[in-house]
CSV table of C-alpha atoms and ligand atoms in Angstrom, one decimal:
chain,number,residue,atom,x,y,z
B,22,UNK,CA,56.0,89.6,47.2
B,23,UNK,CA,57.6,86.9,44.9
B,24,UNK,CA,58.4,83.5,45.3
B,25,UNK,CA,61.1,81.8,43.9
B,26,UNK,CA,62.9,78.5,44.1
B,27,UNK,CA,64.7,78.1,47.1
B,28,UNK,CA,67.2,76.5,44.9
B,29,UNK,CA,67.9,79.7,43.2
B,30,UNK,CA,68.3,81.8,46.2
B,31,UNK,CA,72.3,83.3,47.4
B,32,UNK,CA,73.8,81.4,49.6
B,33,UNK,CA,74.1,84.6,51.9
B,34,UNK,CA,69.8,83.9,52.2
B,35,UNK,CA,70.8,80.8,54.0
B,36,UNK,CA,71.4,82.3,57.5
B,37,UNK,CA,68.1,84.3,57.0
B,38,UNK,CA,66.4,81.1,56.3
B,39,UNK,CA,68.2,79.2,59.5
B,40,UNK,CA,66.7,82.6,61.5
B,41,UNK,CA,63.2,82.7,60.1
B,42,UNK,CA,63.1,79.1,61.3
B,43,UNK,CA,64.2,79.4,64.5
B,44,UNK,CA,62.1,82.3,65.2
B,45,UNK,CA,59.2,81.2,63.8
B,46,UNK,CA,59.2,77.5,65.6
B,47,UNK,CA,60.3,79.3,68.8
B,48,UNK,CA,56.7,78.5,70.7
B,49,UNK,CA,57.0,74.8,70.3
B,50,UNK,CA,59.6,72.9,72.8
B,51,UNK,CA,61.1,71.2,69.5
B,52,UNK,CA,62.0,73.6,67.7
B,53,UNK,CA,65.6,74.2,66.7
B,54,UNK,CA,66.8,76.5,69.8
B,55,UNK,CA,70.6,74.9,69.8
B,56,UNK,CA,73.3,76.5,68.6
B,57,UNK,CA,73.8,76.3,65.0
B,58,UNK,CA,70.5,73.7,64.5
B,59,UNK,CA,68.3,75.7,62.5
B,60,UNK,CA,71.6,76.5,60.4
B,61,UNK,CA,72.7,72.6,60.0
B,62,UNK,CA,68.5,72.0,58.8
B,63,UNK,CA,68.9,74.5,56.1
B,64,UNK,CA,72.0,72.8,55.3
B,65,UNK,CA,71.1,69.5,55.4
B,66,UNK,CA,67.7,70.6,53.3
B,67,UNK,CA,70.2,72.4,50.5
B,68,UNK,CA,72.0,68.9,50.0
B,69,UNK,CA,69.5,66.8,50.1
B,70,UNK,CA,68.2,65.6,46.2
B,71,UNK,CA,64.8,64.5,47.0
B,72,UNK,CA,63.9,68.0,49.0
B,73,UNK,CA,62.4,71.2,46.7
B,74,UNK,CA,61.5,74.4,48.2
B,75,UNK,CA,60.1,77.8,47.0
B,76,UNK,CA,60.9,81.0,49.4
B,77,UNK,CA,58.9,84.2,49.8
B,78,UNK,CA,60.9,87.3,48.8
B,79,UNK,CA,59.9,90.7,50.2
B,80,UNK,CA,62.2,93.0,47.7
B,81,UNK,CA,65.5,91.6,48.6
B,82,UNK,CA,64.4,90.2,51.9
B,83,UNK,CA,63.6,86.8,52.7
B,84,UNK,CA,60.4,86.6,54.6
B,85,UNK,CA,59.4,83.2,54.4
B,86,UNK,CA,59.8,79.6,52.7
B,87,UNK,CA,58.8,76.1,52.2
B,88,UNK,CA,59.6,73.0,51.3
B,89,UNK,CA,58.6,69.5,50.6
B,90,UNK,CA,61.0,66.2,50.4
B,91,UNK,CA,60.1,63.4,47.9
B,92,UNK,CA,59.4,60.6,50.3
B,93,UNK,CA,57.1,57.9,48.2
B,94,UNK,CA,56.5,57.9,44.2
B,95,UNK,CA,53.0,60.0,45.2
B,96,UNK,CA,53.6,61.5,47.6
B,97,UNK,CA,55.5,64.5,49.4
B,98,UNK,CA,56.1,65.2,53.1
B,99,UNK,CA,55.7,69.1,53.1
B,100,UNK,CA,58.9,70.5,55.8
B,101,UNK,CA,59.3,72.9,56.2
B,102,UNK,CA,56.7,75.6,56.0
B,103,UNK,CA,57.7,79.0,58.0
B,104,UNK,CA,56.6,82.8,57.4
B,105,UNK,CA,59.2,85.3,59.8
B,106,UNK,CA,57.4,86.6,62.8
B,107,UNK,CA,56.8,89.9,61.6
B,108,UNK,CA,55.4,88.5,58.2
B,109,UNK,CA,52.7,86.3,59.2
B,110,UNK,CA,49.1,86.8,58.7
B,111,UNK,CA,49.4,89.0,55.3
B,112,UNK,CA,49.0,86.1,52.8
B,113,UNK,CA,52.7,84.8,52.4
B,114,UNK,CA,52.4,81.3,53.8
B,115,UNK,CA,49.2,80.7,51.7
B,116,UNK,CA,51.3,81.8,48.5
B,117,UNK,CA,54.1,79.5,49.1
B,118,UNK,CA,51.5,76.6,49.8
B,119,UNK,CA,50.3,77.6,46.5
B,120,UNK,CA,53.4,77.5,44.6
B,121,UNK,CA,54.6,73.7,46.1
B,122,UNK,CA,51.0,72.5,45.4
B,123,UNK,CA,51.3,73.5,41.9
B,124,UNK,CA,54.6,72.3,42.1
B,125,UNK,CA,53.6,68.6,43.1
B,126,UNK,CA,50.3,68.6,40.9
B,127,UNK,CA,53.0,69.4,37.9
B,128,UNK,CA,55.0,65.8,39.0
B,129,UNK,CA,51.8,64.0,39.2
B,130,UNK,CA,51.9,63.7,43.4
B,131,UNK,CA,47.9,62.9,44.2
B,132,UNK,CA,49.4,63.5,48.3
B,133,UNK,CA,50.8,66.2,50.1
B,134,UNK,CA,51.5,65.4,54.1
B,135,UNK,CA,52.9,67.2,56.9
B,136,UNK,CA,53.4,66.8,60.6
B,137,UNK,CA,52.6,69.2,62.9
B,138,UNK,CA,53.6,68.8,66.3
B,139,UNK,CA,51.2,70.2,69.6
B,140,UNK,CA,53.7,70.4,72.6
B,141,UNK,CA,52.4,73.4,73.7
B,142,UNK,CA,48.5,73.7,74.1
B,143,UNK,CA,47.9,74.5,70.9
B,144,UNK,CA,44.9,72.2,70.0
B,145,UNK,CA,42.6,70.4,72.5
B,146,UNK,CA,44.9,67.4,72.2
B,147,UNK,CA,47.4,68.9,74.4
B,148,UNK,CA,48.0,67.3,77.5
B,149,UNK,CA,45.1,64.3,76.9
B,150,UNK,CA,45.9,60.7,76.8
B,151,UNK,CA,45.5,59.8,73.3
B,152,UNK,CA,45.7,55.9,73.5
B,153,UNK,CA,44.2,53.1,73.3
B,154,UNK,CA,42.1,54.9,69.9
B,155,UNK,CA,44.3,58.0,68.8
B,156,UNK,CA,42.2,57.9,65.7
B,157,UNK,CA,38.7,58.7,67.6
B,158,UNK,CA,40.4,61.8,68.6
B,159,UNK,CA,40.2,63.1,65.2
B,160,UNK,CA,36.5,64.4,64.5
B,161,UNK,CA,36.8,66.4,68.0
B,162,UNK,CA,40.1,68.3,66.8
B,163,UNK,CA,40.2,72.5,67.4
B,164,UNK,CA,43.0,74.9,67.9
B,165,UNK,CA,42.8,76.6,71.2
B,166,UNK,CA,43.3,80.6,71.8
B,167,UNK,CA,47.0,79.8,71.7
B,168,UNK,CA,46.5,79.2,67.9
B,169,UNK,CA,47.9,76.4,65.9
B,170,UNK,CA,49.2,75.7,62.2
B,171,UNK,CA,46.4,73.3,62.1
B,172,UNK,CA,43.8,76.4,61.6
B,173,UNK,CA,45.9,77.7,58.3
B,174,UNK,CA,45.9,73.9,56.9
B,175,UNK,CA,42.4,73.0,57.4
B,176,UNK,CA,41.7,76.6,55.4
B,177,UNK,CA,43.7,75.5,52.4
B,178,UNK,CA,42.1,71.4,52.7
B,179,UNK,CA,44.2,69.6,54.5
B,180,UNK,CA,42.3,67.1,57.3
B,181,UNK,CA,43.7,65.4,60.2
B,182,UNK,CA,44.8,61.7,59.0
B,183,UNK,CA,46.4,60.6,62.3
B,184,UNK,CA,47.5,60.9,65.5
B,185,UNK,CA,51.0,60.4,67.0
B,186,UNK,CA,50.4,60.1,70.5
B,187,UNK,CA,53.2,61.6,73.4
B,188,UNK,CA,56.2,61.4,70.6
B,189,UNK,CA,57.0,65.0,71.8
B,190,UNK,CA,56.5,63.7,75.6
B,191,UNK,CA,53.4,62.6,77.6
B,192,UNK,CA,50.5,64.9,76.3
B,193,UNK,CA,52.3,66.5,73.2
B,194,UNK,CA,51.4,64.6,70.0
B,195,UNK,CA,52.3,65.0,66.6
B,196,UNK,CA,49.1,65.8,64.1
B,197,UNK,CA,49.1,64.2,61.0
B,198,UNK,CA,47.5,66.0,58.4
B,199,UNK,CA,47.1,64.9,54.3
B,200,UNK,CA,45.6,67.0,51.4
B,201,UNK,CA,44.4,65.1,48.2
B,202,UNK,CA,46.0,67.3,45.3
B,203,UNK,CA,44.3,65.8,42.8
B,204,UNK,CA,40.5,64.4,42.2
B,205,UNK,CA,40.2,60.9,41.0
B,206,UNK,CA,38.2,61.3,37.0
B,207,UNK,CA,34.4,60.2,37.5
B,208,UNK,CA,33.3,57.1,35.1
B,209,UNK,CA,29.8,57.1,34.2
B,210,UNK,CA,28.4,54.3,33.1
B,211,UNK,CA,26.3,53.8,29.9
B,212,UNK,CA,22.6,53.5,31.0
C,23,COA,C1,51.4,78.7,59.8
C,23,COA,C2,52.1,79.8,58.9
C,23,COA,C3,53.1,79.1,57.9
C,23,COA,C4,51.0,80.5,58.1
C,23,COA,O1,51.6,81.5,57.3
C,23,COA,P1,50.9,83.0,57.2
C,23,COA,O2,51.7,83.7,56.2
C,23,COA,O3,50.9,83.5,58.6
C,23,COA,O4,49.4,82.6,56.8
C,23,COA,P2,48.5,83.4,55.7
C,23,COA,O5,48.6,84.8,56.0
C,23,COA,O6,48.7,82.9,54.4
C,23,COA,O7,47.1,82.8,56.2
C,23,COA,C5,46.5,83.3,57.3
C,23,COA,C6,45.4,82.4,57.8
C,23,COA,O8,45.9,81.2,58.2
C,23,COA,C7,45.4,80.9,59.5
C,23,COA,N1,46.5,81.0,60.5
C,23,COA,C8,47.8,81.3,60.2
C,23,COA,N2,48.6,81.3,61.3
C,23,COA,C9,47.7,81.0,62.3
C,23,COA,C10,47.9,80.8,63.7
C,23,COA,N3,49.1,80.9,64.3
C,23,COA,N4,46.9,80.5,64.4
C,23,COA,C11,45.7,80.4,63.9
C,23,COA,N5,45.4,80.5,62.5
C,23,COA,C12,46.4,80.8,61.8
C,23,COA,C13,44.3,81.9,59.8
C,23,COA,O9,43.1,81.3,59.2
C,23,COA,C14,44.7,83.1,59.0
C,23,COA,O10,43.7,83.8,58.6
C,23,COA,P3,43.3,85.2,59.4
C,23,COA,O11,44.6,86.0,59.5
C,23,COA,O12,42.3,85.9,58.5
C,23,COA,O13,42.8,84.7,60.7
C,23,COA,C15,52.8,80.9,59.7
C,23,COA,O14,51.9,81.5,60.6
C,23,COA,C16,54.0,80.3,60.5
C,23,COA,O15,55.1,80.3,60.1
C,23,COA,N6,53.7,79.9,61.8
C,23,COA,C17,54.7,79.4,62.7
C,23,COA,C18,55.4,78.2,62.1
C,23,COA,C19,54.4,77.0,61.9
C,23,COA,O16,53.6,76.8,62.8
C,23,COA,N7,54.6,76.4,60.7
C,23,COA,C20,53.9,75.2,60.4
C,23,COA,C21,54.5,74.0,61.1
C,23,COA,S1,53.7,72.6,60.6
């Protein structure tokens, strides 16, 4: 496997990417099941300045990829991250984790932050009222048997930072998770 900038990549990857998308979002309600809407993200990702991305190359074969847009000065939304179906589970998501950590450590980002929406029972906040203290919700947080993206984040040091309560319908938050990408320097004082 290699990874490569997703800048880099043929054109003629771009429908693969549009598929690996849509295939792998396809257990979560929104995920980009219209016609031609996985196609228009990748398009929309490709022309936009402030995203990066790194894909995961199989031989000639695109099998997964992420990216990350440059929202504040430091720090980076990570969107998206997606390994094909048939792919997952053999290391390739960690690596192109990896590769946009280093990436964002290299521009001096101390933040990386992702959403990851729960509309289908994937965690134990799925179908719960999370009001009036989203927040206290936090420390309780598993993935269920259905499995959940927020098992592979928490692995590689990401923690829950917030809740977004019903913004994918009553019951179906969004999980806000946050990874410090670089430790602050420790001052000692002179005794
Ligand atoms: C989440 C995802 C990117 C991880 O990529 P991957 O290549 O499968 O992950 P890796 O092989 O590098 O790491 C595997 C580890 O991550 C965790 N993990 C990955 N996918 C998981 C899932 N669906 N449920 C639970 N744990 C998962 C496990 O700890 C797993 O280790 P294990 O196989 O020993 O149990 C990939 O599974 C995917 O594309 N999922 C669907 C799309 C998605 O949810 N993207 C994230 C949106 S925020």
């Amino acid at each position: 496997m290699e990874i490569v900038d997703f800048g880099g990549l043929d054109p003629a990857c771009h429908a693969d990417a549009a598929r690996i998308l849509r295939d792998a979002l396809a257990h979560l309600s929104s995920a980009y099941n219209a016609p031609g809407e996985a196609e228009a993200e990748v398009a929309l990702r490709c022309a936009d300045g402030d995203w990066l991305g790194f894909a995961a190359l199989e031989g000639e074969q695109l099998a997964g990829w992420i990216g990350a847009i440059r929202i504040y000065s430091h720090g980076w939304e990570i969107h998206p991250l997606v390994v094909a179906p048939d792919n997952q589970r053999r290391g390739i998501g960690s690596a192109l984790l990896a590769a946009l950590e280093a990436r964002a450590r290299s521009e001096g980002v101390l933040t990386l932050f992702l959403g990851s929406d729960d509309d289908y029972g994937g965690t134990t906040l799925f179908g719960r009222d999370l009001w009036p203290d989203a927040v206290s919700h936090v420390a309780a947080t598993e993935a269920t048997a259905h499995g959940h993206a927020l098992t592979f984040y928490r692995r590689h040091g990401y923690k829950i930072v917030g809740l977004l309560p019903d913004v994918n319908g009553a019951g179906r938050p969004d999980i806000l998770l946050a990874k410090r990408l670089v430790e602050p320097t420790t001052s000692r004082s002179s005794p």
